Amino acid sequence: MIDNKIKTLLTLVNVGSYTKAARHLALTQPAVSHHIKLLEQEYGIKIFYSDKKKLIPTPEGEILIKYSRRAIALEENAIKAIEDNRKQVKSLVIGITPTAEENLVPYVFASYCNEHPKIHINIVTNTINNIYDMLKAYELDLAIIEGRITDDRFTSILLDTDYLCLAVSPKHKFAKRKSVNLLELKKENFILRQPNAGTRKLFENHLISHSENINNFNVIMELDNVSLIKDLVSSNLGITVISHKSCRDEIAAGKLVVVPIENLIMTREINMIYPKDFHHKDILDDIRMAYNLKN
């Protein structure tokens, strides 16, 4: 059982104030303050800076908060595992990056669950950085990501390779071109993923390798919603660099056109990442096989 003081700390961090935390926990504000003081005495640290208007954790406070989140996640996992054992089912929480979500991954999992009624899958979509943090905190069982995570604590299996492409509306002046160059692209309006997205980072890295920088391009909008990016580009409101597999349907339907960028080949990977102590490795083999069949 997790100490209630730890639950108070995490609630306080999540809501941002003692008043809101007290309301959320059905406690008095002095009781919330008392819990924090007891934690500070127990660990011999100061959890928050006292002279700040906002709740800003100290370096030691950040460490306690990080491990408190892990402890909560482990307790929730234990409770869920016990419940699953009683029901004779297996539950998995799987993190997926937004571009991977636009790929075949959800269809593969849905098909797998239909074929295996005792498997329940909860899909969480987030950026690669947040997914990495969730894996470390045991909030995820495994992840399907665009790109890589280099960490000895995790095993990585290559599921697929893809590439980034320049996508434009059929109405755009580039639509009938055989190729375009980077100089021409500097004059265009880009609609891209957020800077922390895997595809965005890959695009920027390739620009750097060509002595270019994303700041030299006119990025008018940044979104985490891949479907919305495709809709906006299809409406000729900008152009984008996107995973080719995530826009295959739009290309086939004539809603988007792919135009090669001269001397720029942007290969990307789809990887399955899981902790080395993952207990259902038979499921991983089935998922990989199902993905390959769908692909």
CSV table of C-alpha atoms in Angstrom, one decimal:
chain,number,residue,atom,x,y,z
A,1,MET,CA,0.0,0.0,0.0
A,2,ILE,CA,1.4,3.4,-1.0
A,3,ASP,CA,1.8,5.9,1.7
A,4,ASN,CA,-1.0,8.5,1.6
A,5,LYS,CA,1.6,11.3,1.9
A,6,ILE,CA,3.0,10.2,-1.5
A,7,LYS,CA,-0.4,10.3,-3.0
A,8,THR,CA,-0.9,13.8,-1.5
A,9,LEU,CA,2.5,14.9,-3.0
A,10,LEU,CA,1.6,13.7,-6.5
A,11,THR,CA,-1.9,15.3,-6.3
A,12,LEU,CA,-0.3,18.6,-5.3
A,13,VAL,CA,2.1,18.4,-8.2
A,14,ASN,CA,-0.7,17.6,-10.7
A,15,VAL,CA,-3.1,20.3,-9.6
A,16,GLY,CA,-0.5,23.0,-8.8
A,17,SER,CA,-1.8,24.4,-5.5
A,18,TYR,CA,-2.4,23.4,-1.9
A,19,THR,CA,-6.0,24.7,-2.1
A,20,LYS,CA,-6.9,22.6,-5.2
A,21,ALA,CA,-5.1,19.5,-3.7
A,22,ALA,CA,-7.1,19.8,-0.5
A,23,ARG,CA,-10.3,20.0,-2.4
A,24,HIS,CA,-9.4,17.1,-4.7
A,25,LEU,CA,-8.3,14.9,-1.7
A,26,ALA,CA,-11.2,16.0,0.6
A,27,LEU,CA,-8.7,17.2,3.1
A,28,THR,CA,-8.0,20.5,4.8
A,29,GLN,CA,-5.2,22.7,3.4
A,30,PRO,CA,-3.2,22.4,6.7
A,31,ALA,CA,-3.5,18.6,6.3
A,32,VAL,CA,-2.0,18.8,2.8
A,33,SER,CA,0.8,21.0,4.1
A,34,HIS,CA,1.4,18.6,7.0
A,35,HIS,CA,1.8,15.7,4.7
A,36,ILE,CA,4.5,17.6,2.7
A,37,LYS,CA,6.3,18.6,5.8
A,38,LEU,CA,6.3,15.0,7.1
A,39,LEU,CA,7.8,13.8,3.7
A,40,GLU,CA,10.5,16.5,4.0
A,41,GLN,CA,11.4,15.4,7.5
A,42,GLU,CA,11.4,11.7,6.4
A,43,TYR,CA,13.7,12.2,3.5
A,44,GLY,CA,15.7,15.2,4.9
A,45,ILE,CA,15.0,17.4,1.9
A,46,LYS,CA,13.1,20.5,0.8
A,47,ILE,CA,10.5,19.4,-1.8
A,48,PHE,CA,9.5,22.8,-3.2
A,49,TYR,CA,11.2,26.2,-3.3
A,50,SER,CA,9.6,28.3,-0.6
A,51,ASP,CA,10.1,31.7,-2.2
A,52,LYS,CA,8.3,31.0,-5.4
A,53,LYS,CA,4.7,31.9,-6.2
A,54,LYS,CA,4.3,28.7,-8.2
A,55,LEU,CA,5.0,25.2,-6.9
A,56,ILE,CA,8.5,24.6,-8.3
A,57,PRO,CA,10.2,21.4,-7.1
A,58,THR,CA,13.8,21.5,-5.9
A,59,PRO,CA,16.3,19.0,-7.5
A,60,GLU,CA,15.7,16.7,-4.6
A,61,GLY,CA,12.0,17.2,-4.9
A,62,GLU,CA,12.1,16.2,-8.6
A,63,ILE,CA,13.8,13.0,-7.6
A,64,LEU,CA,11.2,12.1,-5.0
A,65,ILE,CA,8.4,13.0,-7.4
A,66,LYS,CA,9.9,10.8,-10.1
A,67,TYR,CA,10.2,7.8,-7.9
A,68,SER,CA,6.8,8.4,-6.3
A,69,ARG,CA,5.2,8.2,-9.8
A,70,ARG,CA,7.1,4.9,-10.4
A,71,ALA,CA,5.8,3.5,-7.0
A,72,ILE,CA,2.2,4.5,-7.8
A,73,ALA,CA,2.5,2.9,-11.3
A,74,LEU,CA,4.0,-0.3,-9.8
A,75,GLU,CA,1.2,-0.6,-7.3
A,76,GLU,CA,-1.5,0.0,-10.0
A,77,ASN,CA,0.3,-2.7,-12.1
A,78,ALA,CA,0.3,-5.1,-9.2
A,79,ILE,CA,-3.4,-4.6,-8.6
A,80,LYS,CA,-4.2,-5.0,-12.3
A,81,ALA,CA,-2.1,-8.1,-12.6
A,82,ILE,CA,-3.9,-9.7,-9.6
A,83,GLU,CA,-7.3,-8.8,-11.0
A,84,ASP,CA,-6.3,-10.2,-14.5
A,85,ASN,CA,-5.1,-13.4,-12.8
A,86,ARG,CA,-8.5,-13.8,-11.2
A,87,LYS,CA,-10.2,-13.3,-14.5
A,88,GLN,CA,-7.6,-15.3,-16.4
A,89,VAL,CA,-6.9,-12.4,-18.8
A,90,LYS,CA,-3.8,-10.4,-19.8
A,91,SER,CA,-3.9,-6.6,-19.9
A,92,LEU,CA,-1.3,-4.5,-21.7
A,93,VAL,CA,-0.8,-0.8,-21.8
A,94,ILE,CA,0.9,0.1,-25.0
A,95,GLY,CA,2.3,3.6,-25.9
A,96,ILE,CA,2.2,4.7,-29.5
A,97,THR,CA,3.6,7.8,-31.1
A,98,PRO,CA,1.1,9.8,-33.2
A,99,THR,CA,2.6,8.8,-36.6
A,100,ALA,CA,2.7,5.2,-35.6
A,101,GLU,CA,-0.9,5.5,-34.6
A,102,GLU,CA,-1.7,6.6,-38.2
A,103,ASN,CA,0.1,3.5,-39.4
A,104,LEU,CA,-1.2,-0.1,-39.2
A,105,VAL,CA,-0.5,-0.5,-35.5
A,106,PRO,CA,-4.1,0.0,-34.1
A,107,TYR,CA,-5.5,-2.3,-36.7
A,108,VAL,CA,-3.0,-5.0,-35.8
A,109,PHE,CA,-3.9,-4.8,-32.1
A,110,ALA,CA,-7.6,-4.8,-32.8
A,111,SER,CA,-7.3,-7.9,-34.9
A,112,TYR,CA,-5.0,-9.5,-32.3
A,113,CYS,CA,-7.6,-8.9,-29.6
A,114,ASN,CA,-10.3,-10.4,-31.7
A,115,GLU,CA,-8.3,-13.5,-32.2
A,116,HIS,CA,-7.3,-13.6,-28.5
A,117,PRO,CA,-10.3,-12.8,-26.3
A,118,LYS,CA,-8.3,-13.1,-23.1
A,119,ILE,CA,-6.0,-10.2,-24.2
A,120,HIS,CA,-7.0,-6.6,-23.3
A,121,ILE,CA,-5.0,-3.7,-24.8
A,122,ASN,CA,-5.1,-0.1,-23.7
A,123,ILE,CA,-3.4,2.2,-26.2
A,124,VAL,CA,-1.9,5.5,-25.1
A,125,THR,CA,-0.8,8.0,-27.8
A,126,ASN,CA,2.0,10.5,-26.9
A,127,THR,CA,5.3,11.9,-28.1
A,128,ILE,CA,8.4,9.8,-28.1
A,129,ASN,CA,9.9,11.7,-25.2
A,130,ASN,CA,6.8,11.2,-23.0
A,131,ILE,CA,6.5,7.6,-24.0
A,132,TYR,CA,10.1,7.0,-22.9
A,133,ASP,CA,9.4,8.6,-19.5
A,134,MET,CA,6.3,6.5,-19.1
A,135,LEU,CA,8.3,3.3,-19.9
A,136,LYS,CA,10.9,4.2,-17.3
A,137,ALA,CA,8.1,4.9,-14.8
A,138,TYR,CA,6.4,1.5,-15.5
A,139,GLU,CA,3.3,3.2,-16.8
A,140,LEU,CA,3.6,1.3,-20.1
A,141,ASP,CA,4.2,-2.4,-20.8
A,142,LEU,CA,5.7,-1.7,-24.2
A,143,ALA,CA,5.7,0.9,-27.0
A,144,ILE,CA,5.5,1.2,-30.7
A,145,ILE,CA,7.4,4.2,-31.8
A,146,GLU,CA,8.7,6.1,-34.8
A,147,GLY,CA,12.5,6.2,-34.3
A,148,ARG,CA,14.6,4.7,-31.6
A,149,ILE,CA,15.2,4.7,-27.8
A,150,THR,CA,18.7,3.9,-26.8
A,151,ASP,CA,18.7,2.5,-23.3
A,152,ASP,CA,20.1,-0.8,-22.0
A,153,ARG,CA,17.1,-1.3,-19.8
A,154,PHE,CA,14.9,-1.9,-22.9
A,155,THR,CA,14.9,-4.2,-25.8
A,156,SER,CA,14.1,-2.9,-29.3
A,157,ILE,CA,12.7,-4.9,-32.2
A,158,LEU,CA,12.5,-3.4,-35.7
A,159,LEU,CA,8.9,-3.8,-37.0
A,160,ASP,CA,9.1,-1.8,-40.2
A,161,THR,CA,10.9,0.9,-42.2
A,162,ASP,CA,9.3,3.9,-43.8
A,163,TYR,CA,10.5,7.2,-45.1
A,164,LEU,CA,9.4,10.9,-44.8
A,165,CYS,CA,8.1,12.6,-47.8
A,166,LEU,CA,7.0,16.0,-49.0
A,167,ALA,CA,3.2,16.0,-49.3
A,168,VAL,CA,1.2,18.7,-51.0
A,169,SER,CA,-2.4,19.3,-52.2
A,170,PRO,CA,-3.2,18.2,-55.8
A,171,LYS,CA,-4.0,22.0,-56.3
A,172,HIS,CA,-0.5,23.0,-55.2
A,173,LYS,CA,2.0,24.3,-57.8
A,174,PHE,CA,4.4,21.5,-56.9
A,175,ALA,CA,1.8,18.7,-57.5
A,176,LYS,CA,2.9,18.1,-61.1
A,177,ARG,CA,6.6,18.6,-60.5
A,178,LYS,CA,9.0,15.6,-60.6
A,179,SER,CA,11.1,17.1,-57.8
A,180,VAL,CA,11.7,20.3,-55.8
A,181,ASN,CA,14.8,21.6,-54.0
A,182,LEU,CA,15.3,23.0,-50.5
A,183,LEU,CA,15.7,26.5,-51.8
A,184,GLU,CA,12.2,26.4,-53.3
A,185,LEU,CA,10.8,25.0,-50.1
A,186,LYS,CA,12.0,28.0,-48.1
A,187,LYS,CA,9.3,30.0,-49.9
A,188,GLU,CA,6.5,27.7,-48.9
A,189,ASN,CA,4.2,27.6,-45.8
A,190,PHE,CA,4.8,24.4,-43.8
A,191,ILE,CA,2.4,22.7,-41.4
A,192,LEU,CA,4.5,20.3,-39.3
A,193,ARG,CA,4.4,18.1,-36.2
A,194,GLN,CA,5.5,19.5,-32.9
A,195,PRO,CA,9.3,19.9,-32.4
A,196,ASN,CA,9.4,16.9,-30.0
A,197,ALA,CA,7.8,14.5,-32.5
A,198,GLY,CA,10.0,11.8,-34.0
A,199,THR,CA,9.2,12.7,-37.6
A,200,ARG,CA,9.9,16.4,-37.0
A,201,LYS,CA,13.3,15.6,-35.4
A,202,LEU,CA,14.2,13.3,-38.3
A,203,PHE,CA,13.3,16.0,-40.8
A,204,GLU,CA,15.4,18.6,-38.9
A,205,ASN,CA,18.4,16.3,-38.6
A,206,HIS,CA,18.4,15.8,-42.4
A,207,LEU,CA,18.2,19.5,-42.9
A,208,ILE,CA,21.2,19.9,-40.6
A,209,SER,CA,23.1,17.3,-42.6
A,210,HIS,CA,22.5,19.5,-45.7
A,211,SER,CA,23.7,22.6,-43.8
A,212,GLU,CA,20.2,23.9,-43.4
A,213,ASN,CA,18.1,24.7,-40.4
A,214,ILE,CA,14.3,24.5,-39.8
A,215,ASN,CA,14.4,28.2,-38.7
A,216,ASN,CA,15.1,29.1,-42.4
A,217,PHE,CA,11.7,27.6,-43.4
A,218,ASN,CA,8.3,29.2,-42.9
A,219,VAL,CA,6.5,26.9,-40.4
A,220,ILE,CA,3.1,28.5,-40.0
A,221,MET,CA,1.5,25.8,-37.8
A,222,GLU,CA,2.6,23.0,-35.6
A,223,LEU,CA,0.2,20.2,-34.6
A,224,ASP,CA,0.3,16.8,-32.9
A,225,ASN,CA,-2.8,15.6,-34.8
A,226,VAL,CA,-1.5,13.9,-38.0
A,227,SER,CA,-5.0,13.5,-39.4
A,228,LEU,CA,-5.6,17.3,-39.1
A,229,ILE,CA,-2.2,18.0,-40.8
A,230,LYS,CA,-3.2,15.9,-43.7
A,231,ASP,CA,-6.6,17.6,-44.0
A,232,LEU,CA,-5.1,21.1,-43.9
A,233,VAL,CA,-2.5,20.2,-46.5
A,234,SER,CA,-5.2,18.5,-48.7
A,235,SER,CA,-7.1,21.8,-48.5
A,236,ASN,CA,-4.0,23.6,-49.9
A,237,LEU,CA,-3.4,25.6,-46.7
A,238,GLY,CA,0.3,24.6,-46.5
A,239,ILE,CA,2.7,21.7,-47.3
A,240,THR,CA,4.1,19.1,-44.9
A,241,VAL,CA,6.8,16.5,-44.4
A,242,ILE,CA,5.2,13.4,-43.2
A,243,SER,CA,5.6,9.6,-42.9
A,244,HIS,CA,4.7,8.1,-46.3
A,245,LYS,CA,2.9,5.1,-44.8
A,246,SER,CA,0.7,7.4,-42.7
A,247,CYS,CA,-0.7,9.1,-45.9
A,248,ARG,CA,-0.9,6.2,-48.3
A,249,ASP,CA,-4.8,6.3,-48.2
A,250,GLU,CA,-4.8,10.0,-49.0
A,251,ILE,CA,-2.3,9.5,-51.9
A,252,ALA,CA,-4.4,6.7,-53.3
A,253,ALA,CA,-7.6,8.8,-53.0
A,254,GLY,CA,-6.0,11.7,-54.8
A,255,LYS,CA,-6.2,14.0,-51.7
A,256,LEU,CA,-2.4,14.3,-51.4
A,257,VAL,CA,0.5,14.2,-53.8
A,258,VAL,CA,4.1,13.2,-52.9
A,259,VAL,CA,6.9,15.2,-54.5
A,260,PRO,CA,10.5,14.1,-54.1
A,261,ILE,CA,13.0,16.5,-52.5
A,262,GLU,CA,16.3,16.6,-54.4
A,263,ASN,CA,19.1,14.8,-52.6
A,264,LEU,CA,17.0,14.2,-49.5
A,265,ILE,CA,16.2,10.6,-48.5
A,266,MET,CA,14.7,10.5,-45.0
A,267,THR,CA,14.4,6.8,-43.9
A,268,ARG,CA,12.7,6.1,-40.6
A,269,GLU,CA,12.1,3.1,-38.4
A,270,ILE,CA,9.0,1.7,-36.6
A,271,ASN,CA,10.3,-0.1,-33.5
A,272,MET,CA,8.7,-2.1,-30.7
A,273,ILE,CA,10.3,-1.2,-27.3
A,274,TYR,CA,9.8,-3.2,-24.1
A,275,PRO,CA,11.6,-3.6,-20.7
A,276,LYS,CA,14.0,-6.5,-20.5
A,277,ASP,CA,11.8,-8.0,-17.7
A,278,PHE,CA,8.7,-8.0,-19.8
A,279,HIS,CA,6.7,-11.2,-18.9
A,280,HIS,CA,4.6,-11.8,-22.0
A,281,LYS,CA,7.2,-12.2,-24.8
A,282,ASP,CA,5.1,-14.8,-26.6
A,283,ILE,CA,2.6,-11.9,-27.2
A,284,LEU,CA,5.4,-9.8,-28.7
A,285,ASP,CA,6.2,-12.5,-31.3
A,286,ASP,CA,2.5,-12.8,-32.2
A,287,ILE,CA,2.2,-9.0,-32.5
A,288,ARG,CA,5.3,-8.8,-34.8
A,289,MET,CA,4.0,-11.6,-37.0
A,290,ALA,CA,0.5,-10.0,-37.2
A,291,TYR,CA,2.1,-6.6,-38.1
A,292,ASN,CA,4.2,-8.2,-40.9
A,293,LEU,CA,1.1,-10.0,-42.3
A,294,LYS,CA,-0.9,-6.7,-42.3
A,295,ASN,CA,1.9,-4.8,-43.9
